[in-house]
XYZ file of C-alpha atoms in Angstrom:
172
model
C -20.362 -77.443 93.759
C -20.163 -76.287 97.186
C -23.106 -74.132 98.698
C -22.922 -70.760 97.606
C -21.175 -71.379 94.633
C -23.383 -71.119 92.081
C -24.761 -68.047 94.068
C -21.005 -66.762 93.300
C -20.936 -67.892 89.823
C -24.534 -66.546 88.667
C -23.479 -63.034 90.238
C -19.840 -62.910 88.689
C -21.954 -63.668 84.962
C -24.460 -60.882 85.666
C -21.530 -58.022 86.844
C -19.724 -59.274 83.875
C -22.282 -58.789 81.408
C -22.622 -55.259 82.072
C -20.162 -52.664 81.035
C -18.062 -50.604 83.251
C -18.118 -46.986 83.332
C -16.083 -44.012 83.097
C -12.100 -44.341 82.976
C -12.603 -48.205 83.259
C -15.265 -47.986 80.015
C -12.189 -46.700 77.920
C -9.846 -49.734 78.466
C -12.909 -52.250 78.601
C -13.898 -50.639 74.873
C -10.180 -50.947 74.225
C -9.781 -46.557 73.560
C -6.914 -46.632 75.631
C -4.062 -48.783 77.028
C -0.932 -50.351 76.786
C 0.162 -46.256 76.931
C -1.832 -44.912 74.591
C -5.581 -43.270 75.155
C -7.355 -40.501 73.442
C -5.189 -37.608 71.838
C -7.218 -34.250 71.980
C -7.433 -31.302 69.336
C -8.451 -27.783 69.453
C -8.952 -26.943 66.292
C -11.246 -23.558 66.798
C -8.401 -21.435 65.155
C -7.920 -24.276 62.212
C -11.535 -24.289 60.751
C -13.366 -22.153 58.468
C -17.013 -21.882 57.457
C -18.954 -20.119 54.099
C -19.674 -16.566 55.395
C -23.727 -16.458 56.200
C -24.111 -19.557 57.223
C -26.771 -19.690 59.729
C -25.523 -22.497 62.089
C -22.318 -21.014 63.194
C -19.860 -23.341 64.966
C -18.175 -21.277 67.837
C -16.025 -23.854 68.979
C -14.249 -26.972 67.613
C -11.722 -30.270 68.568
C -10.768 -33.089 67.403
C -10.375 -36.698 68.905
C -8.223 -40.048 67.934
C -8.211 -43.212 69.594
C -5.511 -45.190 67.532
C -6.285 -48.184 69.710
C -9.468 -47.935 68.076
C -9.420 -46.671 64.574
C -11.448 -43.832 65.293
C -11.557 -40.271 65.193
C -14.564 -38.070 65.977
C -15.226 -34.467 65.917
C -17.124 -32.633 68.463
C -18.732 -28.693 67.315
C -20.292 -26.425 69.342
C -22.771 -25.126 67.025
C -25.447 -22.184 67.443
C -28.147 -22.237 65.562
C -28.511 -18.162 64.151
C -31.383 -19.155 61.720
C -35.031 -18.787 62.851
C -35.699 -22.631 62.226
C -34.950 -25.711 63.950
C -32.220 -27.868 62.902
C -31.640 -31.503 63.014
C -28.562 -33.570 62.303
C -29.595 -36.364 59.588
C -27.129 -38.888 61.101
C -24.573 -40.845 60.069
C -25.779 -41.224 56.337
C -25.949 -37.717 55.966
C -22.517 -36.722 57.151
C -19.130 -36.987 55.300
C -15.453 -36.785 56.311
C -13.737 -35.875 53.118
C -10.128 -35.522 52.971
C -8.531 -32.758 50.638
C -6.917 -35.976 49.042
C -10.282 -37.640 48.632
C -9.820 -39.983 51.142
C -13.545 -40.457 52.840
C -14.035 -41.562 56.012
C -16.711 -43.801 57.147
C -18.961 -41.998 59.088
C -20.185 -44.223 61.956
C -22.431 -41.842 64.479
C -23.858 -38.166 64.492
C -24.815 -37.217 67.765
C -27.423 -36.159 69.265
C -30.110 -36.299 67.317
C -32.613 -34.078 68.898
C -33.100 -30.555 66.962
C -30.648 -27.669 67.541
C -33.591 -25.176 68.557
C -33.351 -21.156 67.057
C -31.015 -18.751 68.692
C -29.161 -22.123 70.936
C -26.154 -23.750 70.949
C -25.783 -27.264 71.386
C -22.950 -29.768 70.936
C -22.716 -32.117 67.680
C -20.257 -35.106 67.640
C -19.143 -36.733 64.501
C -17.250 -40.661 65.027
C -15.658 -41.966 62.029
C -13.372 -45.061 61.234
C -10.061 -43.982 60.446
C -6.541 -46.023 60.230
C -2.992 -44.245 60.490
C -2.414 -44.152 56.819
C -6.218 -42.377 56.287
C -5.174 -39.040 57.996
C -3.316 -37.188 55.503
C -4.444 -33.605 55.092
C -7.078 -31.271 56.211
C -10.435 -32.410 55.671
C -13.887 -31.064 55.038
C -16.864 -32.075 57.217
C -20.515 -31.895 56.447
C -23.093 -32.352 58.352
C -26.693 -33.042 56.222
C -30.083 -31.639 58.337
C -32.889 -34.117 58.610
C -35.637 -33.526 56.047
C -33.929 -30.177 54.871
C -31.423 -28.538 53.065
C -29.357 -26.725 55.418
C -25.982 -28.165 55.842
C -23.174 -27.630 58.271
C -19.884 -27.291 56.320
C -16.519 -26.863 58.289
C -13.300 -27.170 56.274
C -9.709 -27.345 57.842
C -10.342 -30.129 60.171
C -7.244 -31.521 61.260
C -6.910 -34.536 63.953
C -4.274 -35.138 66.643
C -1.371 -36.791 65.498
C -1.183 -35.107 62.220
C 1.250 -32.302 60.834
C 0.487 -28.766 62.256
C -2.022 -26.537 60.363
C -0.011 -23.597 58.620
C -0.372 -21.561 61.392
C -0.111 -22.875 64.933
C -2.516 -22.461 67.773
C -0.674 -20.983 71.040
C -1.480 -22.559 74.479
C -4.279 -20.607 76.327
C -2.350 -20.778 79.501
C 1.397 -20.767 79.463
């Protein structure tokens, strides 16, 4: 080796073995490339909720990375109750289709406690091939050690068939 290789070689391995960031994170992960990246949703107008629920979502979209196989769901929720409220995690959510199709759920995050009278964002990531989004579907979210549950139906992802009625642009 000449001198300095191995000086060369030792640094390449150690800025290898980390992973990049930002943008560059996406095609390293494979989530985007070879034209195709992560389609967005706002689907605030397409959800509904039980009336009285106590953790309100206020604002709602949905995410697909076809490269990937994913989908996740991302809720602004606010927490009306006068308790705290935790997300269980990934065993205590489901992705149900109207179909019955269920999604494997593979994060819920975070996982620190929605506090009373806050808002905070949730994200849901599930595994999901082409043929798997068909439909609306229902998402609940199970709370940690509790009953409460967060249950929004009408969740559509991008990519799919318009809801019944369709969402105009906020700015033309």
């Amino acid at each position: 080796m000449v001198p300095g290789e191995a000086e060369l070689a030792l640094e390449r391995t150690r800025v290898e073995g980390q992973r990049p960031e930002g943008l560059m994170g996406l095609f390293d992960a494979g989530l985007v490339g070879r034209g195709r990246g992560v389609e967005v949703r706002n689907i605030t107008a397409d959800i509904t909720q039980r009336p009285g629920e106590t953790l309100k979502v206020q604002e709602a979209h949905s995410y697909r990375a076809p490269n990937a196989e994913q989908v996740a769901v991302e809720l602004l929720v606010e927490n009306k109750s006068n308790r705290p409220w935790t997300a269980e995690g990934a065993e205590g959510a489901e992705l149900v289709c109207t179909e019955g199709v269920r999604l494997r759920v593979l994060h819920v995050w975070p996982s620190e406690p929605l506090l009373p009278g806050k808002k905070r964002q949730l994200t849901v990531v599930a595994e999901a091939t082409e043929d798997q989004l068909r439909g609306t579907f229902l998402l609940r979210l199970g709370e940690a050690n509790g009953p409460r549950t967060i249950t929004v139906r009408g969740v559509v992802f991008p990519g799919q068939d318009a809801p019944t009625h369709i969402q105009q642009p906020d700015n033309p």
